[in-house]
PDB file of C-alpha atoms in Angstrom:
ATOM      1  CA  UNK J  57      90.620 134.109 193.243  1.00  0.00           C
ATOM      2  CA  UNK J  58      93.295 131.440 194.782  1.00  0.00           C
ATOM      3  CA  UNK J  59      95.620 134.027 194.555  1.00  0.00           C
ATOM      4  CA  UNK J  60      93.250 135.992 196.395  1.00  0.00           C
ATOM      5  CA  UNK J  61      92.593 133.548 199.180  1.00  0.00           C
ATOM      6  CA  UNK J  62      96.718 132.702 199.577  1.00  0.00           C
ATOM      7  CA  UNK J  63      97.301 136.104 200.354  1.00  0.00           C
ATOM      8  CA  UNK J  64      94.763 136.634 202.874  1.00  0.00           C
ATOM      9  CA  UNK J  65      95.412 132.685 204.839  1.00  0.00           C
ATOM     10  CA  UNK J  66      98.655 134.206 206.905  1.00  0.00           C
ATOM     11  CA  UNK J  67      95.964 137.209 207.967  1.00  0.00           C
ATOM     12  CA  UNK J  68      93.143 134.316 209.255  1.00  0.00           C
ATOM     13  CA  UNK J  69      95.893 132.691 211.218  1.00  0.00           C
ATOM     14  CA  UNK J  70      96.984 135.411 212.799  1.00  0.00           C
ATOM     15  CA  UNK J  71      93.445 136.531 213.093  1.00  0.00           C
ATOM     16  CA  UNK J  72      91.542 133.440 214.426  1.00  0.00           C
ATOM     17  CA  UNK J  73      92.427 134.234 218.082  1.00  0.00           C
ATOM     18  CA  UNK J  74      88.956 135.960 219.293  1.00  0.00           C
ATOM     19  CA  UNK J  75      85.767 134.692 217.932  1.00  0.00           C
ATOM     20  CA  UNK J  76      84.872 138.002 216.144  1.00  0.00           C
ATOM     21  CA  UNK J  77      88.296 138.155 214.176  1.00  0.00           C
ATOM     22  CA  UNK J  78      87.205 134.107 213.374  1.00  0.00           C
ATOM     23  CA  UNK J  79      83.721 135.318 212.138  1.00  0.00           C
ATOM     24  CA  UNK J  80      84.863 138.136 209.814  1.00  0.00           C
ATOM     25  CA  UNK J  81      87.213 135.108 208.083  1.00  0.00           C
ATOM     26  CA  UNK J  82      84.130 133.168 207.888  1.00  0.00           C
ATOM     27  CA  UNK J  83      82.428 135.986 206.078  1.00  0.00           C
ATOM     28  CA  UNK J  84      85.682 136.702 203.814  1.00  0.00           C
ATOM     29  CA  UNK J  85      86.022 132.746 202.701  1.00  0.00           C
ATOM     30  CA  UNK J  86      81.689 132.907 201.792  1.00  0.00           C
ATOM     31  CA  UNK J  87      82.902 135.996 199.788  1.00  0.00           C
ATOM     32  CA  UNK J  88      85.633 134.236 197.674  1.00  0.00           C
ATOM     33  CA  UNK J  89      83.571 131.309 197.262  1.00  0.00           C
ATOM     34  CA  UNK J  90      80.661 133.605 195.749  1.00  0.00           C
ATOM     35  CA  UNK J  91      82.903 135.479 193.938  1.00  0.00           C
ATOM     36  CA  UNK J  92      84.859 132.404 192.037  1.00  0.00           C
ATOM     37  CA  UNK J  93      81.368 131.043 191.148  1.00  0.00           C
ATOM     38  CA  UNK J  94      80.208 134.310 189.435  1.00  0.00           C
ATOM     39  CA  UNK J  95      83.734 134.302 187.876  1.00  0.00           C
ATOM     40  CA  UNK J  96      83.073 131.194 186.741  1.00  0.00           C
ATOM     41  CA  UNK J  97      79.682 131.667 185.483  1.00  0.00           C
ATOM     42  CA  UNK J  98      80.681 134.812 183.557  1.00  0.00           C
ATOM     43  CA  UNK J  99      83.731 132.723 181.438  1.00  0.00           C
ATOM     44  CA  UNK J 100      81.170 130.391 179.985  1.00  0.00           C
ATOM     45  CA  UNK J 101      78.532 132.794 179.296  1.00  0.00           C
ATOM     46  CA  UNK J 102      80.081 134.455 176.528  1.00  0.00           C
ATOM     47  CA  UNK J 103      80.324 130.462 174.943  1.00  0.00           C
ATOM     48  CA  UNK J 104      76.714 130.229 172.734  1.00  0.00           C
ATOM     49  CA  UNK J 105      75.916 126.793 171.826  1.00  0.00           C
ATOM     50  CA  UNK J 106      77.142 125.983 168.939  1.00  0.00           C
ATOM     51  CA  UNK J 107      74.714 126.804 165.383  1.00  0.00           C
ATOM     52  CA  UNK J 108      74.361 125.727 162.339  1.00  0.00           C
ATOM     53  CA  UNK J 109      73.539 127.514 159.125  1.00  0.00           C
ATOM     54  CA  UNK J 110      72.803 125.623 155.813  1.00  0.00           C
ATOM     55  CA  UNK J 111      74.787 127.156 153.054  1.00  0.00           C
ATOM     56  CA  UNK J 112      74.890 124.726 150.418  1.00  0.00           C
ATOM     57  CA  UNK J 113      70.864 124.676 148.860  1.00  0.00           C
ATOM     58  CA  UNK J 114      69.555 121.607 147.288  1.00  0.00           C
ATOM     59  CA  UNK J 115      70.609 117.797 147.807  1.00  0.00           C
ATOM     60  CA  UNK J 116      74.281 117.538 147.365  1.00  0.00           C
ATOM     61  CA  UNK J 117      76.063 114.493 148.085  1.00  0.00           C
ATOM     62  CA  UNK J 118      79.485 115.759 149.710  1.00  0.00           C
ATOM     63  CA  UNK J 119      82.429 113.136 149.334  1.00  0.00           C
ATOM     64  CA  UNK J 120      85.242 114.756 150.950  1.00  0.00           C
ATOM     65  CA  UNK J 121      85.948 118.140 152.520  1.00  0.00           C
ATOM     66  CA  UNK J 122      88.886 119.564 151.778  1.00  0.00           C
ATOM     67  CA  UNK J 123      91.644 121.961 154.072  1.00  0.00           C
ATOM     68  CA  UNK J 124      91.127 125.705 154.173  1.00  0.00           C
ATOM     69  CA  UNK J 125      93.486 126.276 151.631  1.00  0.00           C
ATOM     70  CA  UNK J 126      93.968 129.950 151.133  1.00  0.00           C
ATOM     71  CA  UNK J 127      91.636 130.404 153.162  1.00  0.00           C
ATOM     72  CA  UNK J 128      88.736 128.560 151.611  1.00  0.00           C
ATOM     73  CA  UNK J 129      86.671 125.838 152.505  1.00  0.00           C
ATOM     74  CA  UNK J 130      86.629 122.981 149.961  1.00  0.00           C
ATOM     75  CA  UNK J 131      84.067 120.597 149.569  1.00  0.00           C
ATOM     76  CA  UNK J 132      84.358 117.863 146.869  1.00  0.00           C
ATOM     77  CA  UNK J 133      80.708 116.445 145.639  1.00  0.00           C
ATOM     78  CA  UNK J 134      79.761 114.185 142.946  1.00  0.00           C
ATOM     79  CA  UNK J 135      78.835 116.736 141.107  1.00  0.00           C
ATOM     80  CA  UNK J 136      81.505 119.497 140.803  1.00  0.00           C
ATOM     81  CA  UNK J 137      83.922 121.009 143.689  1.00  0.00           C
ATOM     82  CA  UNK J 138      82.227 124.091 146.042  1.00  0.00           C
ATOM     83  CA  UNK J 139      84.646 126.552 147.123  1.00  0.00           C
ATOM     84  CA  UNK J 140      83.219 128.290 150.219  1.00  0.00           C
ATOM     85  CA  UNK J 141      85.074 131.667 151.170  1.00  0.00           C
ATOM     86  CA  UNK J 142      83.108 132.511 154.191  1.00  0.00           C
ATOM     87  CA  UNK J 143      80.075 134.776 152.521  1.00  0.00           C
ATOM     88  CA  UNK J 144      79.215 132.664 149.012  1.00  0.00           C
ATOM     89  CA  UNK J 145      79.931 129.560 147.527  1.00  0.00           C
ATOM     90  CA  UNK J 146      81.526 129.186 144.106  1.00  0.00           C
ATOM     91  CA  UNK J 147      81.093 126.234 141.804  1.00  0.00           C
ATOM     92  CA  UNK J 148      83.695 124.575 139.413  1.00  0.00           C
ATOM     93  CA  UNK J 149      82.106 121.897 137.136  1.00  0.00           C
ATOM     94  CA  UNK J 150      83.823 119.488 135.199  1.00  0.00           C
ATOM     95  CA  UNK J 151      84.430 120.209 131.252  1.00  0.00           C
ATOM     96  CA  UNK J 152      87.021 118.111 129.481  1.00  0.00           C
ATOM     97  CA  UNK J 153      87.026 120.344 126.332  1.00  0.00           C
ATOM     98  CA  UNK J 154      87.518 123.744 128.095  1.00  0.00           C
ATOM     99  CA  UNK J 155      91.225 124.428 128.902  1.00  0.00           C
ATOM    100  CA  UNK J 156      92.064 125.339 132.621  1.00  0.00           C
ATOM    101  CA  UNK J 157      88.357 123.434 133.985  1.00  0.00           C
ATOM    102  CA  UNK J 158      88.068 120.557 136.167  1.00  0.00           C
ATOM    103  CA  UNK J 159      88.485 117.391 134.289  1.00  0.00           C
ATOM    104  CA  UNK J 160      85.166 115.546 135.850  1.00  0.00           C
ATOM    105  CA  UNK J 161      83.124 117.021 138.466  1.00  0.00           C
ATOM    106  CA  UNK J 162      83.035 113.727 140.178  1.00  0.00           C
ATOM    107  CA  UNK J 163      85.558 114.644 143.195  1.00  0.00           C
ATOM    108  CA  UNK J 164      86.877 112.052 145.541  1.00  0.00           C
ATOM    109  CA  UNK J 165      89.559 113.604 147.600  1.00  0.00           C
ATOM    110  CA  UNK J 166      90.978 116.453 148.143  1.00  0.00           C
ATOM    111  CA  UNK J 167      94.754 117.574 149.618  1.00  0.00           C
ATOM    112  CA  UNK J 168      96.920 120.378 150.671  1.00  0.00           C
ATOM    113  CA  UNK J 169     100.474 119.584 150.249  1.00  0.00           C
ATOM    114  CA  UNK J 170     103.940 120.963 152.412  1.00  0.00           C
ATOM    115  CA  UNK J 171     104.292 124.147 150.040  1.00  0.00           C
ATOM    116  CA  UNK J 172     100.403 125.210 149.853  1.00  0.00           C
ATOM    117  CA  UNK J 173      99.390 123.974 146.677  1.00  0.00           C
ATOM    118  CA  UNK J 174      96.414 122.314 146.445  1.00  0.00           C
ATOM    119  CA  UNK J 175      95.506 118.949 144.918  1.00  0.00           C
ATOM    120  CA  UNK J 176      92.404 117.359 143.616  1.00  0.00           C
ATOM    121  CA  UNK J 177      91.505 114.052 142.882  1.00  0.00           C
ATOM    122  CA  UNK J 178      88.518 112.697 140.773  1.00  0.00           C
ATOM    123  CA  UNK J 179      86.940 109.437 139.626  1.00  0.00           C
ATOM    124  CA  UNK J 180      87.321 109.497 135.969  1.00  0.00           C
ATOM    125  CA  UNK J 181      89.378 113.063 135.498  1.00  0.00           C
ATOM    126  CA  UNK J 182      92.780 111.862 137.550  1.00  0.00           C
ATOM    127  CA  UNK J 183      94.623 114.443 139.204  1.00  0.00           C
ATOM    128  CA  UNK J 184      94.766 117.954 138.815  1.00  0.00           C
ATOM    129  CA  UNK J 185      96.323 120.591 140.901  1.00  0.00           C
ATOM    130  CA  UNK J 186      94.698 124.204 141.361  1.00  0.00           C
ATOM    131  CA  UNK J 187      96.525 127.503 140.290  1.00  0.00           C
ATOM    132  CA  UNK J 188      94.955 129.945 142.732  1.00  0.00           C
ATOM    133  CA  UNK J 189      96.855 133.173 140.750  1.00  0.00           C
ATOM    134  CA  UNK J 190      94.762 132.164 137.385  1.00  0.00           C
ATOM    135  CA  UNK J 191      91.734 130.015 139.300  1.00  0.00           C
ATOM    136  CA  UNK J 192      92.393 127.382 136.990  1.00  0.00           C
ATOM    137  CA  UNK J 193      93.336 123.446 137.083  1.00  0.00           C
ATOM    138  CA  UNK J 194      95.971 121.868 135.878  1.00  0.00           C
ATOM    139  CA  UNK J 195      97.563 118.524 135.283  1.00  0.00           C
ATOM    140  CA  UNK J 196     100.838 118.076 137.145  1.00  0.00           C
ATOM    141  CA  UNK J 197     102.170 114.981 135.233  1.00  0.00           C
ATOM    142  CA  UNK J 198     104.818 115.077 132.996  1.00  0.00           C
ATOM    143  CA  UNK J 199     104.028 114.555 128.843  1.00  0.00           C
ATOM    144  CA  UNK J 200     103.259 111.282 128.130  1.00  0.00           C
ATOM    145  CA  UNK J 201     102.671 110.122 131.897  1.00  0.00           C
ATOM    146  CA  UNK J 202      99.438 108.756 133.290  1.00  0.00           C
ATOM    147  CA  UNK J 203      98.635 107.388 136.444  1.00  0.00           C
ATOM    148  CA  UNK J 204      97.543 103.540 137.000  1.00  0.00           C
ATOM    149  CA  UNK J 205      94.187 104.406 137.066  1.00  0.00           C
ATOM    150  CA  UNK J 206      91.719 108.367 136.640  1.00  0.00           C
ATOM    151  CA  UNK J 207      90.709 107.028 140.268  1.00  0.00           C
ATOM    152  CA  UNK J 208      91.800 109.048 142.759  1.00  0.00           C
ATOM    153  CA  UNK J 209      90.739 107.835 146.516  1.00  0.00           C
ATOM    154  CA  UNK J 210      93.563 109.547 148.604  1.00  0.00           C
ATOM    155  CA  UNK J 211      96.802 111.338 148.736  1.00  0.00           C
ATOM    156  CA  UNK J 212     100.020 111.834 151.170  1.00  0.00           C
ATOM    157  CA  UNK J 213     102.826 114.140 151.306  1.00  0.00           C
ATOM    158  CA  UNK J 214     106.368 112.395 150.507  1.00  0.00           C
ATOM    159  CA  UNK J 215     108.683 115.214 151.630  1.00  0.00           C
ATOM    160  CA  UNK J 216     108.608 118.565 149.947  1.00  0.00           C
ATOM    161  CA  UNK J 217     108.798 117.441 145.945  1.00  0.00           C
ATOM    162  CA  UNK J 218     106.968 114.313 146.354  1.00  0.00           C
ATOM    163  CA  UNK J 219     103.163 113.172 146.456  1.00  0.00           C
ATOM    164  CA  UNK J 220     102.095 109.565 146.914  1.00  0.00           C
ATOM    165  CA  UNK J 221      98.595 108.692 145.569  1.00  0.00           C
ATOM    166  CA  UNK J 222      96.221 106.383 145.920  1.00  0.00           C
ATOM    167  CA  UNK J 223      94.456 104.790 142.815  1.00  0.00           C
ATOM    168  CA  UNK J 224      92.084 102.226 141.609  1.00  0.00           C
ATOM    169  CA  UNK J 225      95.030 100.388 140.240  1.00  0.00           C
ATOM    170  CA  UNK J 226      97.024 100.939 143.083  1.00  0.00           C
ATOM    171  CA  UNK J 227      99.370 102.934 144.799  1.00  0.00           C
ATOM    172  CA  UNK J 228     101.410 105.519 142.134  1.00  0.00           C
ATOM    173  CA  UNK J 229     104.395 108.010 142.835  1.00  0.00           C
ATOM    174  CA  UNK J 230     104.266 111.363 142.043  1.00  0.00           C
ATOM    175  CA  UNK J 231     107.489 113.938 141.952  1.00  0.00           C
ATOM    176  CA  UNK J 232     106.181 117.178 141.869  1.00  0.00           C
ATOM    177  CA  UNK J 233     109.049 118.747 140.116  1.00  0.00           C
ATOM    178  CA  UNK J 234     108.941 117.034 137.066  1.00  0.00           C
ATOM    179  CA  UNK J 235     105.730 115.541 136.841  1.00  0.00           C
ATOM    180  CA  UNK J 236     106.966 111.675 136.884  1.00  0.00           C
ATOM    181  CA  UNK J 237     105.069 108.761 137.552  1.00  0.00           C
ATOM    182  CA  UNK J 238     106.671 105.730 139.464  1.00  0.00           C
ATOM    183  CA  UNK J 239     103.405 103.354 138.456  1.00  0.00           C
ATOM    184  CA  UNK J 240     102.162 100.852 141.722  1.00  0.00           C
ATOM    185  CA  UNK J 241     102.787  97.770 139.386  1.00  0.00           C
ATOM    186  CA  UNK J 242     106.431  99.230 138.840  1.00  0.00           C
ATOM    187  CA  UNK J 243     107.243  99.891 142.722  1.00  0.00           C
ATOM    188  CA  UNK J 244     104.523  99.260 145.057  1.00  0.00           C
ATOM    189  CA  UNK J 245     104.037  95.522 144.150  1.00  0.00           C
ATOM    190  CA  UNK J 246     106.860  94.363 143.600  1.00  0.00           C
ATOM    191  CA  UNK J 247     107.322  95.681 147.135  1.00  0.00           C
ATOM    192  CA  UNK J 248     104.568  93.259 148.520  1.00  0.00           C
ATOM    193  CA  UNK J 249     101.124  96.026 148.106  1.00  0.00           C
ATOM    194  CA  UNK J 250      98.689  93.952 146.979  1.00  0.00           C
ATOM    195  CA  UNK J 251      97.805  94.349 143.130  1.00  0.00           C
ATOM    196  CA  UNK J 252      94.082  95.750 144.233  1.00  0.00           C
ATOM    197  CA  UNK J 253      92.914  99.411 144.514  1.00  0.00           C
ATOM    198  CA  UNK J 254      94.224 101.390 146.936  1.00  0.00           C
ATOM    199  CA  UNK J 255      91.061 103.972 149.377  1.00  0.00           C
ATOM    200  CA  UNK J 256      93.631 105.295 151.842  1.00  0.00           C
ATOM    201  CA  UNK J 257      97.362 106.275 151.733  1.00  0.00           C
ATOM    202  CA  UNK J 258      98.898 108.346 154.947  1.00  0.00           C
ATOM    203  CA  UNK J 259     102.553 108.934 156.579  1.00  0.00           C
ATOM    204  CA  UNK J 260     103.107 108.597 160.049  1.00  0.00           C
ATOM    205  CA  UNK J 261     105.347 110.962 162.438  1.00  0.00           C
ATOM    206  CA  UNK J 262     107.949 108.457 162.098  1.00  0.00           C
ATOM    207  CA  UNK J 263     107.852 108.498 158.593  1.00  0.00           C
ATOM    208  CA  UNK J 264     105.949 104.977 157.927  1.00  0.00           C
ATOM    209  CA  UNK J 265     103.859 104.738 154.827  1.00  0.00           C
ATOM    210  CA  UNK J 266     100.465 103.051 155.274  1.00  0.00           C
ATOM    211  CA  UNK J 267      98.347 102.033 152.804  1.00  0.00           C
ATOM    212  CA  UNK J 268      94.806 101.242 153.314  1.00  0.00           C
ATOM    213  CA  UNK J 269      93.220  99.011 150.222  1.00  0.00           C
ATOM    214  CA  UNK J 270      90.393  96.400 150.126  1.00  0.00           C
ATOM    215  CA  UNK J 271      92.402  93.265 150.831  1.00  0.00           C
ATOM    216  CA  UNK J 272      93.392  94.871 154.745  1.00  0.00           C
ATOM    217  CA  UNK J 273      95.903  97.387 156.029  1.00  0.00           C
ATOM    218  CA  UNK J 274      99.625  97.612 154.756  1.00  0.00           C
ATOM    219  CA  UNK J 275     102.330  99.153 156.141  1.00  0.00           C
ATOM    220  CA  UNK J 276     106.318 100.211 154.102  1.00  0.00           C
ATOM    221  CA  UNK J 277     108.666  98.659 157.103  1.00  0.00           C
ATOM    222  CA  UNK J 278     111.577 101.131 157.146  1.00  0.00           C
ATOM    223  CA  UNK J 279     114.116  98.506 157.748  1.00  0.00           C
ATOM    224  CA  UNK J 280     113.154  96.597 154.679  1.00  0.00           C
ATOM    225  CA  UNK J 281     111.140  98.911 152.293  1.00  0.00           C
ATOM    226  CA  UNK J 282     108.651  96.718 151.927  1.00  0.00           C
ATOM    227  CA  UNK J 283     105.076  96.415 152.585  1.00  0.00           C
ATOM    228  CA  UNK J 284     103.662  94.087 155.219  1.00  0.00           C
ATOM    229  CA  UNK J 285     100.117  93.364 156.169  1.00  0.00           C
ATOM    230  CA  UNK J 286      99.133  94.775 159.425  1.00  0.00           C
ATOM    231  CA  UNK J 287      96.503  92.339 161.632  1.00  0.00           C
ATOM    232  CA  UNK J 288      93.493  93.860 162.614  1.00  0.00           C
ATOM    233  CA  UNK J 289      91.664  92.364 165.682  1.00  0.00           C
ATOM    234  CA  UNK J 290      88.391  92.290 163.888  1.00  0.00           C
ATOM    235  CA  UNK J 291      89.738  91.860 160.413  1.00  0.00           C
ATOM    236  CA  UNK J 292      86.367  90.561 158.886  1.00  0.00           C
ATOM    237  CA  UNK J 293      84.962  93.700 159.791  1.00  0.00           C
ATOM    238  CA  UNK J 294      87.628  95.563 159.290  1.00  0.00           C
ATOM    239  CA  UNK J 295      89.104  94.024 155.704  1.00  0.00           C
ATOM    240  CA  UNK J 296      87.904  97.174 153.776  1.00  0.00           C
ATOM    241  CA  UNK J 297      89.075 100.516 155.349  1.00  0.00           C
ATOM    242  CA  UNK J 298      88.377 103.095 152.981  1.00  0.00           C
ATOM    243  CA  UNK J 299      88.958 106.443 154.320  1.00  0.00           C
ATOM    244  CA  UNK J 300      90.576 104.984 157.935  1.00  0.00           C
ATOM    245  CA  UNK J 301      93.853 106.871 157.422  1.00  0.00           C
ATOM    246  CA  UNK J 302      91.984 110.287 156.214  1.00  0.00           C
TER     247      UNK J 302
END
């Protein structure tokens, strides 16, 4: 309605000579006014207050929830991974002896890489990545590789063929391609990463890796390469960040 009440100000001016012509712009501006409030009122009524609805039954302790990758809603529990598709939720339990299952239903993070394919990470099982044409899981590391530790806290893109994840034993290097492990003890500490689990890994729009473990908050200078500790102003409270960087 400003455009309204811009196109009509030349007519008041020209109008406000005699004290009728001034009263009918009296009676046009009340109009506007009334008309931008019911305007107003009319573009929040169609916003209900928000709703929830329960769709998980039962206690279930949810550890991580996961990108709408192809369209679903993940949600990683300690006991198996929900898949929520917008009408029913389906379950995938872990089963080490059946080929294609999850490798331990204990799920602690979940991630949805550059190209679309979607990552896992569990507490015992290690990594596994899903195949959404056969609704299976399956291990991306190369024969005879293994990661520092099953734990898997967190994970980061590292450009389009590489995956950087974040163990109990540390930080490990993944290359998507051909399944290769660079192991933390191998790169990340002898870059300065402390030898101690690592919670939270993320890249920055600049490109800076930081790593979030329990000794504090490191961060991969690009200058250097290496890893330097970042100071927190209440590092005491601060000196275990798991899940900061999420």
């Amino acid at each position: 309605t400003w455009q309204s009440a811009l196109s009509v100000s030349s007519w008041m001016r020209q109008s406000a000579r005699s004290p009728c012509s001034r009263f009918c712009c009296l009676l046009l501006v009340a109009w506007l006014a009334a008309s931008s409030a019911v305007q107003a009122e009319n573009a929040w009524s169609g916003r209900a207050d928000p709703s929830f609805r329960q769709v998980v039954a039962g206690p279930v302790s949810c550890v991580t929830l996961g990108p709408a990758a192809r369209g679903f809603i993940w949600l990683g529990t300690q006991s198996g991974l929900l898949r929520w598709d917008g009408y029913k939720l389906r379950s995938y339990l872990g089963d080490v002896a059946a080929p294609g299952a999850l490798p331990d239903s204990f799920v602690l993070s979940l991630h949805s890489d550059q190209a679309g394919r979607f990552w896992v990470g569990t507490s015992a099982g290690g990594l596994v990545r899903y195949d959404a044409a056969l609704d299976r899981f399956i291990s991306p590391l190369a024969k005879g590789m293994a990661l520092s530790r099953p734990s898997v806290f967190a994970m980061a893109d590292d450009g389009p063929h590489g995956l950087w994840v974040a163990t109990g034993g540390g930080l490990d290097h993944l290359d998507t391609q051909t399944g290769a492990v660079q192991l933390h003890a191998r790169f990340a500490a002898l870059k300065g990463l402390p030898d101690r689990p690592a919670h939270a890994v993320a890249v920055d729009a600049a490109g800076a890796l930081w790593v979030g473990t329990d000794r504090g908050l490191y961060r991969r200078a690009s200058e250097t390469g290496r890893f330097e500790p970042v100071a927190l102003a209440t590092a005491p409270a601060l000196r275990d960040i798991l899940g900061t960087l999420k």
